[in-house]
Amino acid sequence: MMETKRIKLYSLSTCAYCQAIKKMLRDLDVPHEFVDGDLLEGQERDALLAELRLLNPSCSFPTINIDGQTITGFKVQEIKEAIGVRTKVDDLHDMLKKVQEPKGYFFNRDRERTFDLLRGLLTNKDRYGYMACPCRLASGKREADRDIICPCEYRAADVEEFGSCYCQFYVSQEWNEERIPHIFVPERRPVGRDS
């Protein structure tokens, strides 16, 4: 059972990222409170800004406070970890890390990007029955998409030449440590394979 934590989200009713965090918290059935700063006026608004300024001097939205830990911006994975929530995405991360790191393939150190891509893989698995590369258009025909089932058959060459795969999902240790430049990885998939 998950420990109940005090969670307060400082948001705006017009902010797409704020709405996405609210939805995530509702979907995870996590007790929380939120306040939409743009719907307050006068003293209420001033009090909110004074409270928020103590947590986040820039007063940017979304800002979330979880038992005294403040997270600013749309950082889904960081929020989930602070709350203590694990999902299928976390399980996939742990399994792939265990299998791929010994082969020299590391996840991008940008955890939010990595977890966005992991969510894309699971979406494609639900959609097509296999984890097609989330950065490419899958046909829904496993045999036609065989080359882009993650890890795609282009990964080794991409990481060897550029330090990262096309999605910047799998990278070399040197890439993560910024010992090599981060440059655009061109598409290696032959024209016509995407239909």
Short mmCIF file of N, CA, C and O in Angstrom, two decimals, residues 37-171:
data_model
loop_
_atom_site.label_atom_id
_atom_site.label_comp_id
_atom_site.label_asym_id
_atom_site.label_seq_id
_atom_site.Cartn_x
_atom_site.Cartn_y
_atom_site.Cartn_z
N GLY A 37 -4.23 29.32 -9.94
CA GLY A 37 -3.90 30.71 -9.60
C GLY A 37 -4.63 31.74 -10.43
O GLY A 37 -4.96 32.82 -9.94
N ASP A 38 -4.91 31.41 -11.70
CA ASP A 38 -5.56 32.38 -12.58
C ASP A 38 -7.04 32.56 -12.26
O ASP A 38 -7.67 33.50 -12.76
N LEU A 39 -7.60 31.71 -11.41
CA LEU A 39 -9.01 31.85 -11.04
C LEU A 39 -9.19 32.60 -9.73
O LEU A 39 -10.32 32.80 -9.27
N LEU A 40 -8.08 33.00 -9.12
CA LEU A 40 -8.13 33.76 -7.88
C LEU A 40 -7.98 35.25 -8.17
O LEU A 40 -7.38 35.65 -9.18
N GLU A 41 -8.48 36.06 -7.26
CA GLU A 41 -8.36 37.51 -7.39
C GLU A 41 -7.95 38.13 -6.07
O GLU A 41 -8.08 37.50 -5.01
N GLY A 42 -7.46 39.33 -6.14
CA GLY A 42 -7.19 40.13 -4.96
C GLY A 42 -6.28 39.46 -3.95
O GLY A 42 -5.22 38.93 -4.28
N GLN A 43 -6.73 39.47 -2.69
CA GLN A 43 -5.93 38.95 -1.59
C GLN A 43 -5.66 37.45 -1.72
O GLN A 43 -4.59 36.97 -1.34
N GLU A 44 -6.63 36.71 -2.23
CA GLU A 44 -6.42 35.27 -2.41
C GLU A 44 -5.28 35.02 -3.39
O GLU A 44 -4.43 34.16 -3.16
N ARG A 45 -5.28 35.77 -4.47
CA ARG A 45 -4.22 35.62 -5.47
C ARG A 45 -2.87 36.03 -4.89
O ARG A 45 -1.87 35.34 -5.09
N ASP A 46 -2.84 37.16 -4.16
CA ASP A 46 -1.60 37.62 -3.53
C ASP A 46 -1.07 36.60 -2.54
O ASP A 46 0.14 36.34 -2.48
N ALA A 47 -1.96 36.00 -1.76
CA ALA A 47 -1.56 34.98 -0.77
C ALA A 47 -0.99 33.75 -1.47
O ALA A 47 0.02 33.18 -1.04
N LEU A 48 -1.64 33.35 -2.56
CA LEU A 48 -1.14 32.19 -3.32
C LEU A 48 0.26 32.48 -3.86
O LEU A 48 1.16 31.64 -3.75
N LEU A 49 0.46 33.64 -4.46
CA LEU A 49 1.77 33.98 -5.02
C LEU A 49 2.85 34.05 -3.94
O LEU A 49 3.98 33.61 -4.16
N ALA A 50 2.50 34.56 -2.77
CA ALA A 50 3.46 34.61 -1.66
C ALA A 50 3.85 33.20 -1.23
O ALA A 50 5.02 32.89 -0.98
N GLU A 51 2.86 32.31 -1.15
CA GLU A 51 3.10 30.91 -0.78
C GLU A 51 3.95 30.22 -1.86
O GLU A 51 4.92 29.51 -1.55
N LEU A 52 3.59 30.43 -3.11
CA LEU A 52 4.32 29.81 -4.21
C LEU A 52 5.75 30.32 -4.31
O LEU A 52 6.68 29.55 -4.55
N ARG A 53 5.94 31.61 -4.08
CA ARG A 53 7.28 32.21 -4.16
C ARG A 53 8.25 31.55 -3.17
O ARG A 53 9.44 31.44 -3.45
N LEU A 54 7.76 31.08 -2.04
CA LEU A 54 8.61 30.40 -1.07
C LEU A 54 9.11 29.06 -1.61
O LEU A 54 10.20 28.60 -1.26
N LEU A 55 8.30 28.43 -2.44
CA LEU A 55 8.66 27.13 -3.02
C LEU A 55 9.40 27.27 -4.34
O LEU A 55 10.30 26.49 -4.66
N ASN A 56 8.98 28.24 -5.13
CA ASN A 56 9.50 28.43 -6.48
C ASN A 56 9.54 29.93 -6.75
O ASN A 56 8.55 30.52 -7.17
N PRO A 57 10.69 30.56 -6.49
CA PRO A 57 10.79 32.02 -6.63
C PRO A 57 10.37 32.57 -7.99
O PRO A 57 9.92 33.71 -8.08
N SER A 58 10.45 31.77 -9.05
CA SER A 58 10.03 32.25 -10.37
C SER A 58 8.51 32.21 -10.54
O SER A 58 7.98 32.75 -11.50
N CYS A 59 7.82 31.54 -9.60
CA CYS A 59 6.35 31.42 -9.64
C CYS A 59 5.86 30.85 -10.97
O CYS A 59 4.85 31.28 -11.52
N SER A 60 6.57 29.86 -11.49
CA SER A 60 6.16 29.23 -12.75
C SER A 60 5.20 28.08 -12.47
O SER A 60 5.15 27.54 -11.38
N PHE A 61 4.44 27.74 -13.51
CA PHE A 61 3.43 26.69 -13.40
C PHE A 61 3.72 25.61 -14.43
O PHE A 61 4.19 25.91 -15.52
N PRO A 62 3.44 24.37 -14.10
CA PRO A 62 3.01 23.85 -12.81
C PRO A 62 4.15 23.76 -11.81
O PRO A 62 5.30 23.57 -12.17
N THR A 63 3.80 23.92 -10.55
CA THR A 63 4.69 23.65 -9.43
C THR A 63 3.92 22.72 -8.50
O THR A 63 2.75 22.94 -8.23
N ILE A 64 4.59 21.67 -8.07
CA ILE A 64 3.94 20.71 -7.18
C ILE A 64 4.82 20.51 -5.96
O ILE A 64 6.05 20.46 -6.07
N ASN A 65 4.19 20.44 -4.79
CA ASN A 65 4.90 20.19 -3.55
C ASN A 65 4.41 18.86 -2.99
O ASN A 65 3.21 18.67 -2.78
N ILE A 66 5.36 17.95 -2.80
CA ILE A 66 5.04 16.60 -2.31
C ILE A 66 5.81 16.39 -1.02
O ILE A 66 7.02 16.19 -1.04
N ASP A 67 5.10 16.49 0.10
CA ASP A 67 5.73 16.35 1.42
C ASP A 67 7.01 17.18 1.56
O ASP A 67 8.03 16.70 2.04
N GLY A 68 6.96 18.42 1.09
CA GLY A 68 8.10 19.31 1.24
C GLY A 68 9.08 19.30 0.07
O GLY A 68 9.97 20.13 0.01
N GLN A 69 8.92 18.37 -0.86
CA GLN A 69 9.78 18.34 -2.05
C GLN A 69 9.06 19.09 -3.16
O GLN A 69 7.93 18.76 -3.53
N THR A 70 9.71 20.11 -3.70
CA THR A 70 9.11 20.92 -4.75
C THR A 70 9.64 20.51 -6.11
O THR A 70 10.84 20.37 -6.31
N ILE A 71 8.72 20.31 -7.06
CA ILE A 71 9.07 19.97 -8.43
C ILE A 71 8.39 20.99 -9.33
O ILE A 71 7.18 21.21 -9.23
N THR A 72 9.17 21.65 -10.18
CA THR A 72 8.62 22.63 -11.09
C THR A 72 8.64 22.08 -12.51
O THR A 72 9.55 21.35 -12.89
N GLY A 73 7.62 22.42 -13.26
CA GLY A 73 7.55 21.99 -14.65
C GLY A 73 6.85 20.66 -14.81
O GLY A 73 6.41 20.03 -13.84
N PHE A 74 6.76 20.24 -16.05
CA PHE A 74 6.06 19.01 -16.41
C PHE A 74 7.03 17.84 -16.34
O PHE A 74 7.58 17.41 -17.35
N LYS A 75 7.24 17.34 -15.15
CA LYS A 75 8.21 16.27 -14.91
C LYS A 75 7.48 15.05 -14.34
O LYS A 75 7.54 14.76 -13.16
N VAL A 76 6.80 14.37 -15.23
CA VAL A 76 5.92 13.27 -14.85
C VAL A 76 6.66 12.21 -14.05
O VAL A 76 6.20 11.78 -12.98
N GLN A 77 7.81 11.76 -14.55
CA GLN A 77 8.52 10.68 -13.87
C GLN A 77 9.01 11.12 -12.50
O GLN A 77 8.92 10.38 -11.53
N GLU A 78 9.52 12.33 -12.41
CA GLU A 78 10.00 12.84 -11.13
C GLU A 78 8.85 12.92 -10.11
O GLU A 78 9.02 12.58 -8.94
N ILE A 79 7.69 13.34 -10.58
CA ILE A 79 6.51 13.41 -9.71
C ILE A 79 6.11 12.02 -9.25
O ILE A 79 5.88 11.78 -8.06
N LYS A 80 6.05 11.06 -10.18
CA LYS A 80 5.68 9.69 -9.81
C LYS A 80 6.65 9.12 -8.78
O LYS A 80 6.24 8.46 -7.83
N GLU A 81 7.94 9.37 -8.98
CA GLU A 81 8.94 8.84 -8.04
C GLU A 81 8.79 9.49 -6.67
O GLU A 81 8.91 8.81 -5.65
N ALA A 82 8.51 10.79 -6.63
CA ALA A 82 8.34 11.48 -5.34
C ALA A 82 7.11 10.97 -4.61
O ALA A 82 7.09 10.87 -3.38
N ILE A 83 6.07 10.62 -5.37
CA ILE A 83 4.84 10.10 -4.76
C ILE A 83 5.03 8.65 -4.33
O ILE A 83 4.42 8.17 -3.38
N GLY A 84 5.89 7.92 -5.03
CA GLY A 84 6.11 6.51 -4.71
C GLY A 84 5.25 5.59 -5.54
O GLY A 84 4.88 4.50 -5.09
N VAL A 85 4.92 6.01 -6.76
CA VAL A 85 4.06 5.23 -7.64
C VAL A 85 4.92 4.49 -8.66
O VAL A 85 5.83 5.06 -9.25
N ARG A 86 4.63 3.21 -8.87
CA ARG A 86 5.27 2.43 -9.93
C ARG A 86 4.19 1.98 -10.91
O ARG A 86 3.09 1.64 -10.51
N THR A 87 4.57 2.00 -12.19
CA THR A 87 3.63 1.59 -13.24
C THR A 87 4.32 0.59 -14.16
O THR A 87 5.50 0.26 -13.97
N LYS A 88 3.59 0.15 -15.19
CA LYS A 88 4.17 -0.76 -16.19
C LYS A 88 5.38 -0.11 -16.86
O LYS A 88 6.30 -0.80 -17.26
N VAL A 89 5.36 1.20 -16.98
CA VAL A 89 6.48 1.91 -17.61
C VAL A 89 7.74 1.73 -16.77
O VAL A 89 8.83 1.49 -17.30
N ASP A 90 7.60 1.82 -15.46
CA ASP A 90 8.76 1.62 -14.57
C ASP A 90 9.29 0.20 -14.68
O ASP A 90 10.50 -0.02 -14.71
N ASP A 91 8.39 -0.76 -14.76
CA ASP A 91 8.81 -2.16 -14.90
C ASP A 91 9.53 -2.39 -16.22
O ASP A 91 10.56 -3.08 -16.26
N LEU A 92 9.02 -1.79 -17.30
CA LEU A 92 9.69 -1.91 -18.60
C LEU A 92 11.06 -1.28 -18.55
O LEU A 92 12.04 -1.84 -19.05
N HIS A 93 11.17 -0.12 -17.93
CA HIS A 93 12.46 0.56 -17.79
C HIS A 93 13.47 -0.35 -17.11
O HIS A 93 14.59 -0.54 -17.59
N ASP A 94 13.08 -0.92 -15.98
CA ASP A 94 14.01 -1.75 -15.21
C ASP A 94 14.43 -3.00 -15.99
O ASP A 94 15.61 -3.38 -15.97
N MET A 95 13.49 -3.61 -16.69
CA MET A 95 13.80 -4.81 -17.45
C MET A 95 14.75 -4.50 -18.61
O MET A 95 15.76 -5.17 -18.81
N LEU A 96 14.44 -3.44 -19.38
CA LEU A 96 15.29 -3.09 -20.52
C LEU A 96 16.68 -2.64 -20.07
O LEU A 96 17.69 -2.98 -20.70
N LYS A 97 16.74 -1.91 -18.98
CA LYS A 97 18.03 -1.46 -18.46
C LYS A 97 18.91 -2.66 -18.12
O LYS A 97 20.10 -2.70 -18.46
N LYS A 98 18.33 -3.64 -17.46
CA LYS A 98 19.06 -4.84 -17.05
C LYS A 98 19.60 -5.60 -18.26
O LYS A 98 20.71 -6.13 -18.23
N VAL A 99 18.82 -5.63 -19.34
CA VAL A 99 19.20 -6.38 -20.54
C VAL A 99 20.17 -5.59 -21.43
O VAL A 99 21.12 -6.14 -21.97
N GLN A 100 19.93 -4.28 -21.58
CA GLN A 100 20.66 -3.49 -22.57
C GLN A 100 21.99 -2.89 -22.08
O GLN A 100 22.94 -2.78 -22.86
N GLU A 101 22.07 -2.49 -20.82
CA GLU A 101 23.31 -1.88 -20.34
C GLU A 101 24.52 -2.79 -20.47
O GLU A 101 25.59 -2.33 -20.88
N PRO A 102 24.41 -4.09 -20.16
CA PRO A 102 25.58 -4.96 -20.36
C PRO A 102 26.03 -5.03 -21.82
O PRO A 102 27.18 -5.36 -22.10
N LYS A 103 25.15 -4.69 -22.76
CA LYS A 103 25.49 -4.68 -24.18
C LYS A 103 26.08 -3.34 -24.61
O LYS A 103 26.43 -3.15 -25.77
N GLY A 104 26.15 -2.37 -23.67
CA GLY A 104 26.70 -1.06 -24.00
C GLY A 104 25.69 -0.03 -24.45
O GLY A 104 26.06 1.03 -24.95
N TYR A 105 24.39 -0.32 -24.27
CA TYR A 105 23.34 0.62 -24.64
C TYR A 105 22.70 1.15 -23.37
O TYR A 105 22.15 0.39 -22.58
N PHE A 106 22.75 2.46 -23.21
CA PHE A 106 22.25 3.11 -22.01
C PHE A 106 21.04 3.97 -22.36
O PHE A 106 20.92 4.45 -23.50
N PHE A 107 20.17 4.18 -21.39
CA PHE A 107 19.08 5.11 -21.61
C PHE A 107 19.61 6.53 -21.60
O PHE A 107 20.55 6.85 -20.87
N ASN A 108 18.98 7.38 -22.37
CA ASN A 108 19.26 8.81 -22.35
C ASN A 108 19.15 9.29 -20.90
O ASN A 108 18.21 8.94 -20.20
N ARG A 109 20.11 10.07 -20.47
CA ARG A 109 20.09 10.53 -19.07
C ARG A 109 18.94 11.48 -18.77
O ARG A 109 18.63 11.75 -17.61
N ASP A 110 18.28 12.00 -19.79
CA ASP A 110 17.08 12.82 -19.61
C ASP A 110 15.93 11.86 -19.30
O ASP A 110 15.30 11.30 -20.19
N ARG A 111 15.66 11.67 -18.01
CA ARG A 111 14.67 10.68 -17.58
C ARG A 111 13.28 10.96 -18.13
O ARG A 111 12.55 10.04 -18.49
N GLU A 112 12.89 12.21 -18.22
CA GLU A 112 11.56 12.54 -18.74
C GLU A 112 11.45 12.09 -20.20
O GLU A 112 10.44 11.50 -20.58
N ARG A 113 12.48 12.36 -20.99
CA ARG A 113 12.46 11.93 -22.40
C ARG A 113 12.42 10.41 -22.47
O ARG A 113 11.65 9.83 -23.24
N THR A 114 13.26 9.76 -21.68
CA THR A 114 13.30 8.30 -21.68
C THR A 114 11.94 7.72 -21.33
O THR A 114 11.45 6.82 -22.01
N PHE A 115 11.31 8.24 -20.30
CA PHE A 115 10.02 7.69 -19.88
C PHE A 115 8.90 8.04 -20.87
O PHE A 115 7.97 7.27 -21.05
N ASP A 116 9.00 9.19 -21.54
CA ASP A 116 8.04 9.49 -22.61
C ASP A 116 8.15 8.44 -23.71
O ASP A 116 7.14 7.95 -24.24
N LEU A 117 9.38 8.08 -24.07
CA LEU A 117 9.59 7.08 -25.12
C LEU A 117 9.13 5.70 -24.65
O LEU A 117 8.55 4.93 -25.43
N LEU A 118 9.37 5.36 -23.40
CA LEU A 118 8.88 4.08 -22.86
C LEU A 118 7.36 4.02 -22.92
O LEU A 118 6.79 2.99 -23.29
N ARG A 119 6.69 5.13 -22.59
CA ARG A 119 5.23 5.16 -22.68
C ARG A 119 4.80 4.96 -24.14
O ARG A 119 3.82 4.28 -24.42
N GLY A 120 5.56 5.55 -25.07
CA GLY A 120 5.26 5.37 -26.49
C GLY A 120 5.39 3.91 -26.91
O GLY A 120 4.58 3.40 -27.69
N LEU A 121 6.43 3.25 -26.40
CA LEU A 121 6.60 1.82 -26.71
C LEU A 121 5.41 1.00 -26.22
O LEU A 121 4.91 0.12 -26.93
N LEU A 122 4.96 1.29 -25.00
CA LEU A 122 3.82 0.55 -24.46
C LEU A 122 2.53 0.88 -25.21
O LEU A 122 1.68 0.00 -25.41
N THR A 123 2.38 2.12 -25.64
CA THR A 123 1.21 2.49 -26.45
C THR A 123 1.21 1.70 -27.74
O THR A 123 0.18 1.15 -28.15
N ASN A 124 2.38 1.62 -28.39
CA ASN A 124 2.47 0.86 -29.64
C ASN A 124 2.24 -0.63 -29.40
O ASN A 124 1.65 -1.30 -30.25
N LYS A 125 2.69 -1.13 -28.27
CA LYS A 125 2.44 -2.54 -27.96
C LYS A 125 0.94 -2.80 -27.83
O LYS A 125 0.42 -3.79 -28.33
N ASP A 126 0.23 -1.89 -27.14
CA ASP A 126 -1.23 -2.02 -27.02
C ASP A 126 -1.90 -1.88 -28.38
O ASP A 126 -2.86 -2.59 -28.68
N ARG A 127 -1.40 -0.98 -29.19
CA ARG A 127 -2.01 -0.66 -30.48
C ARG A 127 -1.75 -1.75 -31.52
O ARG A 127 -2.65 -2.13 -32.26
N TYR A 128 -0.50 -2.23 -31.60
CA TYR A 128 -0.11 -3.13 -32.68
C TYR A 128 0.22 -4.55 -32.23
O TYR A 128 0.34 -5.45 -33.05
N GLY A 129 0.46 -4.71 -30.92
CA GLY A 129 0.86 -6.03 -30.43
C GLY A 129 2.37 -6.19 -30.35
O GLY A 129 2.86 -7.25 -29.98
N TYR A 130 3.11 -5.16 -30.67
CA TYR A 130 4.57 -5.18 -30.58
C TYR A 130 5.05 -3.75 -30.34
O TYR A 130 4.35 -2.78 -30.63
N MET A 131 6.24 -3.64 -29.78
CA MET A 131 6.78 -2.34 -29.40
C MET A 131 7.52 -1.69 -30.57
O MET A 131 8.75 -1.69 -30.62
N ALA A 132 6.76 -1.14 -31.48
CA ALA A 132 7.34 -0.41 -32.60
C ALA A 132 7.99 0.87 -32.08
O ALA A 132 7.52 1.46 -31.10
N CYS A 133 9.04 1.29 -32.74
CA CYS A 133 9.75 2.52 -32.40
C CYS A 133 8.73 3.66 -32.27
O CYS A 133 7.94 3.88 -33.19
N PRO A 134 8.74 4.39 -31.15
CA PRO A 134 7.76 5.45 -30.97
C PRO A 134 8.02 6.68 -31.85
O PRO A 134 7.17 7.56 -31.92
N CYS A 135 9.17 6.73 -32.51
CA CYS A 135 9.51 7.87 -33.36
C CYS A 135 9.28 7.61 -34.84
O CYS A 135 9.66 8.42 -35.68
N ARG A 136 8.70 6.47 -35.14
CA ARG A 136 8.45 6.12 -36.54
C ARG A 136 6.99 5.66 -36.68
O ARG A 136 6.41 5.14 -35.74
N LEU A 137 6.46 5.82 -37.89
CA LEU A 137 5.08 5.42 -38.16
C LEU A 137 5.04 3.93 -38.47
O LEU A 137 5.62 3.47 -39.45
N ALA A 138 4.39 3.19 -37.60
CA ALA A 138 4.26 1.74 -37.80
C ALA A 138 3.07 1.46 -38.70
O ALA A 138 2.09 2.20 -38.72
N SER A 139 3.14 0.35 -39.42
CA SER A 139 2.06 -0.03 -40.33
C SER A 139 0.99 -0.87 -39.64
O SER A 139 -0.12 -0.99 -40.13
N GLY A 140 1.36 -1.48 -38.53
CA GLY A 140 0.45 -2.40 -37.86
C GLY A 140 0.63 -3.82 -38.36
O GLY A 140 -0.06 -4.73 -37.92
N LYS A 141 1.58 -4.00 -39.29
CA LYS A 141 1.89 -5.33 -39.81
C LYS A 141 3.28 -5.71 -39.30
O LYS A 141 4.29 -5.12 -39.72
N ARG A 142 3.31 -6.65 -38.39
CA ARG A 142 4.56 -7.01 -37.72
C ARG A 142 5.71 -7.28 -38.69
O ARG A 142 6.82 -6.79 -38.50
N GLU A 143 5.46 -8.04 -39.73
CA GLU A 143 6.52 -8.40 -40.67
C GLU A 143 7.06 -7.15 -41.38
O GLU A 143 8.27 -7.00 -41.56
N ALA A 144 6.18 -6.23 -41.76
CA ALA A 144 6.61 -4.99 -42.43
C ALA A 144 7.38 -4.08 -41.48
O ALA A 144 8.24 -3.31 -41.91
N ASP A 145 7.06 -4.17 -40.19
CA ASP A 145 7.69 -3.31 -39.19
C ASP A 145 8.83 -3.99 -38.43
O ASP A 145 9.37 -3.42 -37.49
N ARG A 146 9.19 -5.19 -38.85
CA ARG A 146 10.21 -5.96 -38.14
C ARG A 146 11.47 -5.13 -37.86
O ARG A 146 12.07 -5.21 -36.81
N ASP A 147 11.85 -4.27 -38.82
CA ASP A 147 13.08 -3.48 -38.68
C ASP A 147 12.97 -2.35 -37.66
O ASP A 147 13.98 -1.82 -37.21
N ILE A 148 11.74 -1.97 -37.28
CA ILE A 148 11.59 -0.86 -36.33
C ILE A 148 11.00 -1.31 -35.00
O ILE A 148 10.56 -0.49 -34.19
N ILE A 149 10.98 -2.62 -34.75
CA ILE A 149 10.59 -3.08 -33.42
C ILE A 149 11.78 -2.81 -32.50
O ILE A 149 12.91 -3.18 -32.79
N CYS A 150 11.52 -2.11 -31.43
CA CYS A 150 12.57 -1.65 -30.53
C CYS A 150 13.21 -2.82 -29.78
O CYS A 150 12.50 -3.66 -29.25
N PRO A 151 14.54 -2.88 -29.72
CA PRO A 151 15.47 -1.97 -30.37
C PRO A 151 15.51 -2.22 -31.87
O PRO A 151 15.65 -3.38 -32.31
N CYS A 152 15.40 -1.16 -32.63
CA CYS A 152 15.33 -1.30 -34.09
C CYS A 152 16.66 -1.80 -34.64
O CYS A 152 17.70 -1.74 -33.97
N GLU A 153 16.62 -2.28 -35.86
CA GLU A 153 17.84 -2.84 -36.44
C GLU A 153 18.85 -1.76 -36.82
O GLU A 153 19.97 -2.08 -37.18
N TYR A 154 18.47 -0.50 -36.69
CA TYR A 154 19.38 0.61 -37.01
C TYR A 154 20.12 1.13 -35.78
O TYR A 154 21.04 1.94 -35.91
N ARG A 155 19.71 0.67 -34.61
CA ARG A 155 20.28 1.18 -33.38
C ARG A 155 21.79 1.03 -33.31
O ARG A 155 22.50 1.98 -32.97
N ALA A 156 22.31 -0.15 -33.58
CA ALA A 156 23.74 -0.39 -33.43
C ALA A 156 24.56 0.57 -34.29
O ALA A 156 25.52 1.18 -33.81
N ALA A 157 24.17 0.72 -35.54
CA ALA A 157 24.90 1.63 -36.43
C ALA A 157 24.77 3.08 -35.97
O ALA A 157 25.75 3.84 -36.01
N ASP A 158 23.57 3.47 -35.54
CA ASP A 158 23.36 4.84 -35.06
C ASP A 158 24.22 5.14 -33.83
O ASP A 158 24.89 6.17 -33.77
N VAL A 159 24.19 4.23 -32.86
CA VAL A 159 24.96 4.47 -31.63
C VAL A 159 26.46 4.43 -31.93
O VAL A 159 27.22 5.23 -31.39
N GLU A 160 26.87 3.55 -32.80
CA GLU A 160 28.28 3.48 -33.17
C GLU A 160 28.74 4.78 -33.82
O GLU A 160 29.80 5.31 -33.49
N GLU A 161 27.94 5.30 -34.74
CA GLU A 161 28.36 6.49 -35.50
C GLU A 161 28.06 7.80 -34.78
O GLU A 161 28.88 8.72 -34.79
N PHE A 162 26.89 7.89 -34.13
CA PHE A 162 26.45 9.17 -33.57
C PHE A 162 26.38 9.19 -32.04
O PHE A 162 26.17 10.23 -31.44
N GLY A 163 26.50 8.03 -31.42
CA GLY A 163 26.40 7.97 -29.96
C GLY A 163 24.98 7.80 -29.45
O GLY A 163 24.77 7.64 -28.26
N SER A 164 24.00 7.87 -30.34
CA SER A 164 22.60 7.67 -29.93
C SER A 164 21.82 7.08 -31.08
O SER A 164 22.21 7.20 -32.24
N CYS A 165 20.71 6.44 -30.73
CA CYS A 165 19.82 5.94 -31.77
C CYS A 165 18.99 7.11 -32.30
O CYS A 165 19.05 8.22 -31.77
N TYR A 166 18.20 6.85 -33.30
CA TYR A 166 17.37 7.87 -33.96
C TYR A 166 16.51 8.65 -32.95
O TYR A 166 16.40 9.87 -33.03
N CYS A 167 15.94 7.95 -31.98
CA CYS A 167 15.05 8.58 -30.98
C CYS A 167 15.81 9.23 -29.82
O CYS A 167 15.20 9.89 -28.99
N GLN A 168 17.09 8.98 -29.73
CA GLN A 168 17.90 9.35 -28.57
C GLN A 168 17.37 8.65 -27.31
O GLN A 168 17.41 9.19 -26.21
N PHE A 169 16.89 7.44 -27.51
CA PHE A 169 16.42 6.59 -26.42
C PHE A 169 17.61 5.80 -25.88
O PHE A 169 17.93 5.87 -24.71
N TYR A 170 18.25 5.06 -26.77
CA TYR A 170 19.47 4.34 -26.42
C TYR A 170 20.67 5.18 -26.85
O TYR A 170 20.71 5.68 -27.98
N VAL A 171 21.60 5.32 -25.93
CA VAL A 171 22.79 6.13 -26.20
C VAL A 171 24.01 5.42 -25.64
O VAL A 171 23.91 4.49 -24.85
#
